[in-house]
PDB file of C-alpha atoms in Angstrom:
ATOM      1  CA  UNK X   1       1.719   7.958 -26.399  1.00 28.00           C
ATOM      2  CA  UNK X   2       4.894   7.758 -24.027  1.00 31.00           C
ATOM      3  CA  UNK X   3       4.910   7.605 -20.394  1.00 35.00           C
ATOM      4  CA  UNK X   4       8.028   8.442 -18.732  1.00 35.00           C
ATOM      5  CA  UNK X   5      10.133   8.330 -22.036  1.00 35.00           C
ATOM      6  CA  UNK X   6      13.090   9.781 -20.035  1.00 36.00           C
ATOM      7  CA  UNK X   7      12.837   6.823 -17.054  1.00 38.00           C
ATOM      8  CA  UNK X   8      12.178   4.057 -19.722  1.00 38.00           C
ATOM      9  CA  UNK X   9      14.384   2.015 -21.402  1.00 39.00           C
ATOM     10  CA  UNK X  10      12.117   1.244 -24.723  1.00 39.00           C
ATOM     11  CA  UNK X  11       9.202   3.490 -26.001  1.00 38.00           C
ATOM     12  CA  UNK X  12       5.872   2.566 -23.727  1.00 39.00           C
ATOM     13  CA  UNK X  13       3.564   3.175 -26.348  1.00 37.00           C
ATOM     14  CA  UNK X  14       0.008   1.758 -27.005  1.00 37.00           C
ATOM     15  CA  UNK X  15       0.760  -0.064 -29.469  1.00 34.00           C
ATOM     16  CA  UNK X  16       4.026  -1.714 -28.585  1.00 40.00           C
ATOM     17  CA  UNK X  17       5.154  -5.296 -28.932  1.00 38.00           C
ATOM     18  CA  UNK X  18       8.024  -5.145 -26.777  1.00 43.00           C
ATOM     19  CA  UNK X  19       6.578  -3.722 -22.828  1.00 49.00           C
ATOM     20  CA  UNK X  20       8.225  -1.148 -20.943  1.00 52.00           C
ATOM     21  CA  UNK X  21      10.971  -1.145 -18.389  1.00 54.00           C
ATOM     22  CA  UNK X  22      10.454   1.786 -15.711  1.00 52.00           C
ATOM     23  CA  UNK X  23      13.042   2.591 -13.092  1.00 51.00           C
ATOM     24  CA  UNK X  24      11.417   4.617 -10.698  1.00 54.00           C
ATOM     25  CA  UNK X  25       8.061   5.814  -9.413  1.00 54.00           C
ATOM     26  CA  UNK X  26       5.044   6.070 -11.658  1.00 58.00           C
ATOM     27  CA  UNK X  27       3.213   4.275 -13.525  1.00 59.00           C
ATOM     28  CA  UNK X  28       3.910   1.616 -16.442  1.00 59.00           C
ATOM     29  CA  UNK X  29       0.795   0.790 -19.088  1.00 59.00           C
ATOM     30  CA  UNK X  30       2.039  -2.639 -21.175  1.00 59.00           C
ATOM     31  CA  UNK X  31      -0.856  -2.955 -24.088  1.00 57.00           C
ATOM     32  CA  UNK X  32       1.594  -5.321 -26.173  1.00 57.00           C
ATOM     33  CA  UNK X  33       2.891  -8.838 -26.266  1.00 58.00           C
ATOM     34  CA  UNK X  34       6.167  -8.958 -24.502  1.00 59.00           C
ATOM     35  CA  UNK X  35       7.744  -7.934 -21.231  1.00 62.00           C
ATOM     36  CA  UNK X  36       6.897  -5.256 -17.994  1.00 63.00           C
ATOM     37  CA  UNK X  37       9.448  -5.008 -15.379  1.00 61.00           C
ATOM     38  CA  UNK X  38       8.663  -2.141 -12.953  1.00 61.00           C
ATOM     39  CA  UNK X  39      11.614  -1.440 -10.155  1.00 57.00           C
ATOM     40  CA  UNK X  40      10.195   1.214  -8.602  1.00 57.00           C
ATOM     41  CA  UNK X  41       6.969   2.387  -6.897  1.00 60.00           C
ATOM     42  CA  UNK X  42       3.965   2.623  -8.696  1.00 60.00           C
ATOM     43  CA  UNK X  43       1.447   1.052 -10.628  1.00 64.00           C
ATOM     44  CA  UNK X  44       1.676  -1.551 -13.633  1.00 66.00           C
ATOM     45  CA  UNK X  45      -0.935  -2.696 -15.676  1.00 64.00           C
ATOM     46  CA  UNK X  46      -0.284  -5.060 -18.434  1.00 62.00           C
ATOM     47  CA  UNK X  47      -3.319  -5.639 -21.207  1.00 60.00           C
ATOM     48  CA  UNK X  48      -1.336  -7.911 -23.211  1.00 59.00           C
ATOM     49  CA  UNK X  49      -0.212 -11.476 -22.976  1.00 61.00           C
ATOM     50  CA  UNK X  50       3.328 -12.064 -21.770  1.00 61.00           C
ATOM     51  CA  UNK X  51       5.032 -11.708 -18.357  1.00 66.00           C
ATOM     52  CA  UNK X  52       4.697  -8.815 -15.638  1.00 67.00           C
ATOM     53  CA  UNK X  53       7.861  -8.556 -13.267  1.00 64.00           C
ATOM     54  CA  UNK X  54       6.888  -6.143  -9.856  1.00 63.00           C
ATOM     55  CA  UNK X  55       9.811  -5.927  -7.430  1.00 61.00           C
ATOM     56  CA  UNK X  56       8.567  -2.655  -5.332  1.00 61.00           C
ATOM     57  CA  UNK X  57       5.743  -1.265  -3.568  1.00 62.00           C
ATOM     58  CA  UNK X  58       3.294  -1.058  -5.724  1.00 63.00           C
ATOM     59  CA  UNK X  59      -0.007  -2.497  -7.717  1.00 68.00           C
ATOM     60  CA  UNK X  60      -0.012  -4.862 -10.619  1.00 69.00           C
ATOM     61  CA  UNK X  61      -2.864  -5.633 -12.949  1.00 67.00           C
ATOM     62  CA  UNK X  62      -2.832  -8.237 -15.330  1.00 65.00           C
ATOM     63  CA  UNK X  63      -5.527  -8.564 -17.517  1.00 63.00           C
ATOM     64  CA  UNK X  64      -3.464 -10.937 -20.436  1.00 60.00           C
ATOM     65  CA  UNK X  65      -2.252 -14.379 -20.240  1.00 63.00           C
ATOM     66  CA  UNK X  66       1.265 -15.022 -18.930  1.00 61.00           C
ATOM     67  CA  UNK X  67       3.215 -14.714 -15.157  1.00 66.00           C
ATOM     68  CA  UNK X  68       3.022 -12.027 -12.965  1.00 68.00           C
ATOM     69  CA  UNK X  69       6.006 -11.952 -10.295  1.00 64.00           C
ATOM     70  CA  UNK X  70       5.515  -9.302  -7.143  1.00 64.00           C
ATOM     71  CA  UNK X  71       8.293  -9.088  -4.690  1.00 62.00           C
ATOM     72  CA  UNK X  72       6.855  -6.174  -3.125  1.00 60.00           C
ATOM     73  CA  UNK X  73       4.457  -5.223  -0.570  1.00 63.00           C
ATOM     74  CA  UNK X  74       0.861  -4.226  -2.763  1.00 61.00           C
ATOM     75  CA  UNK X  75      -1.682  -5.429  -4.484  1.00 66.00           C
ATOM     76  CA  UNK X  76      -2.105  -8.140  -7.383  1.00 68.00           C
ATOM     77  CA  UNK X  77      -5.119  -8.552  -9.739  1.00 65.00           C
ATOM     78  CA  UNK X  78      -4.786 -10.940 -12.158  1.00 64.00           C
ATOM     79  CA  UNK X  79      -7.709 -11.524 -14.731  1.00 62.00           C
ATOM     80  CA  UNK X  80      -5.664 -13.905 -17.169  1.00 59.00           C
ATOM     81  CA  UNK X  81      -4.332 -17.837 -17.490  1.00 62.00           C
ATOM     82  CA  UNK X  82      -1.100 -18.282 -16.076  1.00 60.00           C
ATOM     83  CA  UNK X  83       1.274 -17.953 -12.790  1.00 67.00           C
ATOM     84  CA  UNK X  84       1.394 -15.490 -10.100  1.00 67.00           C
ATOM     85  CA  UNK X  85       3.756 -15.512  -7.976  1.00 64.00           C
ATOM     86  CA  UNK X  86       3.630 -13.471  -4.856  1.00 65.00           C
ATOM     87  CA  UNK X  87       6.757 -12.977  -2.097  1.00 61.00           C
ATOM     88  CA  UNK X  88       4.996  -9.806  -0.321  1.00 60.00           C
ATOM     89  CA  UNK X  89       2.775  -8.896   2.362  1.00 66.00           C
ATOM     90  CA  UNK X  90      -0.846  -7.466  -0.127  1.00 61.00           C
ATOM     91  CA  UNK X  91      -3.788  -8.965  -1.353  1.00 67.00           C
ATOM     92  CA  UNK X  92      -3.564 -11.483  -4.234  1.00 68.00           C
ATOM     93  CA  UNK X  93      -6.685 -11.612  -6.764  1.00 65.00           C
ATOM     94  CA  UNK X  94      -6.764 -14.347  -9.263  1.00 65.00           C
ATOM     95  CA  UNK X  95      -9.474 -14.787 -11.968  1.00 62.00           C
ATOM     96  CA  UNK X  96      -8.055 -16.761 -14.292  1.00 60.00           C
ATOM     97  CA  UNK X  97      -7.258 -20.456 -14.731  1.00 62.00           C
ATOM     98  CA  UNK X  98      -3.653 -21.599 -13.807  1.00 60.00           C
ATOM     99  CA  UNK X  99      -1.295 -21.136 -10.275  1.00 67.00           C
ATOM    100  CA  UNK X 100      -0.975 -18.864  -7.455  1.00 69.00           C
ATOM    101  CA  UNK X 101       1.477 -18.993  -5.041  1.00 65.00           C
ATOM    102  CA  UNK X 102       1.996 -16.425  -2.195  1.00 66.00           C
ATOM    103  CA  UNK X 103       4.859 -16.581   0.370  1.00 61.00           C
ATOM    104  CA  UNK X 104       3.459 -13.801   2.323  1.00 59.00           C
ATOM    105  CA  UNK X 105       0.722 -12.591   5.118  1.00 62.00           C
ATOM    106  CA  UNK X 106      -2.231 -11.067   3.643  1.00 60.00           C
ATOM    107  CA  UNK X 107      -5.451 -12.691   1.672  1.00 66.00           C
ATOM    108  CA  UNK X 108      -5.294 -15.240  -1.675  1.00 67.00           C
ATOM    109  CA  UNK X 109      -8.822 -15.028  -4.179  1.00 65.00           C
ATOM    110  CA  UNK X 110      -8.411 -17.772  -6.485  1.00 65.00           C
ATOM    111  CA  UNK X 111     -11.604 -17.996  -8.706  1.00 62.00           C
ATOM    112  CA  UNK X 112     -10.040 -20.049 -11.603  1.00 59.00           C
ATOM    113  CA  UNK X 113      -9.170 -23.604 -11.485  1.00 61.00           C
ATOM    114  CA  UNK X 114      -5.490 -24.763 -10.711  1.00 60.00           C
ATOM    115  CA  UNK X 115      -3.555 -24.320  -7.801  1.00 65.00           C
ATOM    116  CA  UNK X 116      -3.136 -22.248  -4.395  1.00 68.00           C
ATOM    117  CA  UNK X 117      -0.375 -22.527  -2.494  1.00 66.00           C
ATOM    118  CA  UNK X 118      -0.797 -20.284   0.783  1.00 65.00           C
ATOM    119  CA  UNK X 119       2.786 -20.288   3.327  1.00 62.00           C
ATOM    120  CA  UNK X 120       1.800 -17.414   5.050  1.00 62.00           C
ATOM    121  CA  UNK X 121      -0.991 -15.539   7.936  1.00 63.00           C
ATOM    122  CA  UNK X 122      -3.967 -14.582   6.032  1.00 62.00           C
ATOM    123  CA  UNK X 123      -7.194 -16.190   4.346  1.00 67.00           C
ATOM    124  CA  UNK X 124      -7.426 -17.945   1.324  1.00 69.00           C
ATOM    125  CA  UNK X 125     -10.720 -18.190  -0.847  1.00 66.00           C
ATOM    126  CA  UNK X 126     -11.186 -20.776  -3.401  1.00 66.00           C
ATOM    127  CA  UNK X 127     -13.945 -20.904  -5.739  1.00 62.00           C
ATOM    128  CA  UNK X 128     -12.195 -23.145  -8.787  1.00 62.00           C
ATOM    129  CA  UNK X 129     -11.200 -26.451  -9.156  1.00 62.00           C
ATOM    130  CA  UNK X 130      -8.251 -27.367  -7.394  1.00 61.00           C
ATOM    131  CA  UNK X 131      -6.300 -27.679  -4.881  1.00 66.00           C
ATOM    132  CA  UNK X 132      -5.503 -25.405  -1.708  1.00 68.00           C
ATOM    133  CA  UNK X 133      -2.635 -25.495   0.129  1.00 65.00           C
ATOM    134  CA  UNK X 134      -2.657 -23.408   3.786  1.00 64.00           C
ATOM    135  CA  UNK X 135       0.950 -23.552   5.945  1.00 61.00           C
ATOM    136  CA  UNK X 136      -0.365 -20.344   7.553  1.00 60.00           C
ATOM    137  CA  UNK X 137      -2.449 -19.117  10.370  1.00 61.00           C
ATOM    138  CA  UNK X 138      -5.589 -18.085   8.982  1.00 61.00           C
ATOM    139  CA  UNK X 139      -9.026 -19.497   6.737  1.00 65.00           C
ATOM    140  CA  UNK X 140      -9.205 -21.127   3.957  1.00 66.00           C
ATOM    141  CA  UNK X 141     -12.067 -20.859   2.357  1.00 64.00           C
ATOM    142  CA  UNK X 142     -12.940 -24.064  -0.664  1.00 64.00           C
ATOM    143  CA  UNK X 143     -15.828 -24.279  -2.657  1.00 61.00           C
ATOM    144  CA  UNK X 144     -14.570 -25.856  -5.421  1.00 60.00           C
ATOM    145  CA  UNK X 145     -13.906 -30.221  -6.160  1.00 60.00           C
ATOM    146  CA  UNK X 146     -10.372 -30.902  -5.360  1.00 60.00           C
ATOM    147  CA  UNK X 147      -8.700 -31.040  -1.814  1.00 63.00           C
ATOM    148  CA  UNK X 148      -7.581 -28.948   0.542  1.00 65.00           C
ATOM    149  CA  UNK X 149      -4.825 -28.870   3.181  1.00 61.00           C
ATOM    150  CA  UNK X 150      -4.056 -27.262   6.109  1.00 60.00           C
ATOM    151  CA  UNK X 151      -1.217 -27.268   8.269  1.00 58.00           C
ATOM    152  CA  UNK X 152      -1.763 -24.427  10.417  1.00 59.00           C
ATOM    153  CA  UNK X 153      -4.260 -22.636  13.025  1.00 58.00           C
ATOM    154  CA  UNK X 154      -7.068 -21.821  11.171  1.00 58.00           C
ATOM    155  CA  UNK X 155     -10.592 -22.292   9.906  1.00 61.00           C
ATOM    156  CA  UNK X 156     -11.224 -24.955   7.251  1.00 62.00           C
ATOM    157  CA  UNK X 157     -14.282 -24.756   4.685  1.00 61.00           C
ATOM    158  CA  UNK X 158     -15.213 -26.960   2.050  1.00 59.00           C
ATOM    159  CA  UNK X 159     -18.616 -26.917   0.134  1.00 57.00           C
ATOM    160  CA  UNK X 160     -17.258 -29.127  -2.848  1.00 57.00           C
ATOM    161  CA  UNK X 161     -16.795 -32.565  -3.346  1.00 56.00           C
ATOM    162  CA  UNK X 162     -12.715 -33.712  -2.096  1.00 56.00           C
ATOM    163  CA  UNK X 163     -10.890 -34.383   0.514  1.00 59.00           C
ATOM    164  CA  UNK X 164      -9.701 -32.252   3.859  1.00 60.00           C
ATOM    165  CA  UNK X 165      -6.460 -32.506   5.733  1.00 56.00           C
ATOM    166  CA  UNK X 166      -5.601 -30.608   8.820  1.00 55.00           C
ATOM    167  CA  UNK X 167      -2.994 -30.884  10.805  1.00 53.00           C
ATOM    168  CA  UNK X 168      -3.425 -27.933  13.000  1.00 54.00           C
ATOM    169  CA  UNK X 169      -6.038 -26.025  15.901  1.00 51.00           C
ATOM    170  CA  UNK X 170      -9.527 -24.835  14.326  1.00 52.00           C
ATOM    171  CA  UNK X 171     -12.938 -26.109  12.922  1.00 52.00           C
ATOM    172  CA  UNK X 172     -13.080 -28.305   9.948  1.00 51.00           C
ATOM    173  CA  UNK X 173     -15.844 -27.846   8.040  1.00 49.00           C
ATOM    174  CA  UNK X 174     -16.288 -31.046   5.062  1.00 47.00           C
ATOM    175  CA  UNK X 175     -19.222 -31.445   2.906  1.00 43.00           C
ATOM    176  CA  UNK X 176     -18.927 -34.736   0.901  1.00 40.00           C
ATOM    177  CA  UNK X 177     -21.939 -35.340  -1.649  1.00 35.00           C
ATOM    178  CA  UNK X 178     -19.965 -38.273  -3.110  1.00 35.00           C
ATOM    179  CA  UNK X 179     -21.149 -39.755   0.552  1.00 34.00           C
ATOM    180  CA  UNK X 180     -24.712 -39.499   0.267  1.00 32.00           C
ATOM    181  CA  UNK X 181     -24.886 -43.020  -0.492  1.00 31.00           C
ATOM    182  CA  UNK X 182     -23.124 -43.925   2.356  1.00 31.00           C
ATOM    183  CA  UNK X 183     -23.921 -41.839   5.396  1.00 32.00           C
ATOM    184  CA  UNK X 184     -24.562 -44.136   8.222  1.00 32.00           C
ATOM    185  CA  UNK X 185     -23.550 -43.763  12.136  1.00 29.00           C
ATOM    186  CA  UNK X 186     -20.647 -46.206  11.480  1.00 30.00           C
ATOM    187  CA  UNK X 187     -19.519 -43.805   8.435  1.00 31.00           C
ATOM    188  CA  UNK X 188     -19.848 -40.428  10.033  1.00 31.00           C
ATOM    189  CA  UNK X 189     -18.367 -41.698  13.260  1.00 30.00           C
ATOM    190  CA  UNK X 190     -15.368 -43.273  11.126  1.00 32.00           C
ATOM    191  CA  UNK X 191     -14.890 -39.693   9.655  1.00 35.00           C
ATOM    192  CA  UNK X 192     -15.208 -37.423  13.309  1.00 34.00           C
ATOM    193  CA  UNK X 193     -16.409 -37.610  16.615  1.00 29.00           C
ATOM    194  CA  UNK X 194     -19.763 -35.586  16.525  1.00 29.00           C
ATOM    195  CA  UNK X 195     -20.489 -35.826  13.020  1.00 31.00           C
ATOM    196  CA  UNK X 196     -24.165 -35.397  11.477  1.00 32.00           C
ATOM    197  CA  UNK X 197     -26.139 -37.163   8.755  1.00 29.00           C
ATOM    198  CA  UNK X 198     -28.981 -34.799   8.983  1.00 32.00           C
ATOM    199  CA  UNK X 199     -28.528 -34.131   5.089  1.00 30.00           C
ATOM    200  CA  UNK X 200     -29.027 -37.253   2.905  1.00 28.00           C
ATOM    201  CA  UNK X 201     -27.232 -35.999   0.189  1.00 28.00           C
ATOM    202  CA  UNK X 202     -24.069 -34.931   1.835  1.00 30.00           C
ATOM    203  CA  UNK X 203     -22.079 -35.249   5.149  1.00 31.00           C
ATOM    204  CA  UNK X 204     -21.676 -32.328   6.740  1.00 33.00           C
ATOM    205  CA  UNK X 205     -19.274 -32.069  10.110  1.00 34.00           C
ATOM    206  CA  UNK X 206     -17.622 -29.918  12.134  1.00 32.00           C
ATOM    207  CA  UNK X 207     -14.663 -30.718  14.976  1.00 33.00           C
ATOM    208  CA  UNK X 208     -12.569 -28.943  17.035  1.00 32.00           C
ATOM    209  CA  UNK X 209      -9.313 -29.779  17.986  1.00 33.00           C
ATOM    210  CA  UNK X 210      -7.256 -28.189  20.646  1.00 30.00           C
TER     211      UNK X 210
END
């Protein structure tokens, strides 16, 4: 089956090896190992393992292993191990195990384990293994062992066991099990002004700085 046989530069069939190049608005459907690059606006969805290039307005969906690269404003779901790269204002969705790095405003779902690296406005939500990274105004969100840092305005949540920078105006929210052993006055004080040791099997505090 070929989609757009006059816009593409190789066959996009269903059972290619080699991915499609389109060059202007549709739609591209990769279901091979190799290659997507979409220039235009549109949608591109990738089943296979390789790499997914977006630089336009669109939506990408990668449901293989390999790097996904959107330089436009849109959407990305990614469902596979690997990198995503993201340079646009859109929402980010990442299921898989492996990086994800956005550069612009708009909201990061990491639910594999790796890395998420957050320089612009928006919210970040971390359920994997990690660690967070937030330069931007906005929440970040980490319920997963590994640490988290923020460096901007914003709301700071962790439910897993780490450790919790910030550097900028909010609430910092830090649950610690690995304290349980430890939570005394002298400890929680040493951690916060105002911090609680309700919970015996985790310290659980919230500050706010102006």
């Amino acid at each position: 089956m070929q989609i757009f046989s006059d816009k593409c530069s190789c066959c996009c069939c269903s059972n290619s090896q080699l991915g499609c190049t389109l060059y202007g608005n549709g739609i591209v459907l990769g279901y091979g190992i190799g290659i997507v690059l979409g220039y235009g606006i549109g949608i591109v969805l990738s089943y296979g393992n390789g790499i997914v290039l977006g630089y336009g307005n669109k939506i990408v969906l990668s449901y293989g292993n390999g790097i996904i690269l959107s330089y436009g404003i849109g959407i990305v779901l990614s469902y596979g191990n690997g990198v995503i790269l993201s340079y646009g204002k859109g929402v980010v969705l990442s299921y898989g195990n492996g990086v994800v790095l956005s550069y612009g405003n708009g909201v990061i779902l990491g639910y594999g384990i790796g890395i998420v690296l957050n320089y612009g406005n928006g919210v970040i939500l971390s359920y994997g293994n990690g660690i967070v990274l937030g330069y931007g105004i906005g929440i970040i969100l980490g319920y997963g062992n590994g640490i988290v840092l923020g460096y901007g305005n914003k709301i700071v949540l962790s439910y897993g066991n780490g450790i919790i920078l910030g550097y900028g105006n909010g609430i910092w929210t830090l649950s610690l099990s690995l304290f349980h052993d430890l939570c005394s006055f002298d400890v929680c004080t040493s951690l916060t002004l105002g911090a609680s040791c309700a919970y015996p099997q985790q310290i659980l505090y919230y500050t706010t700085k102006k």
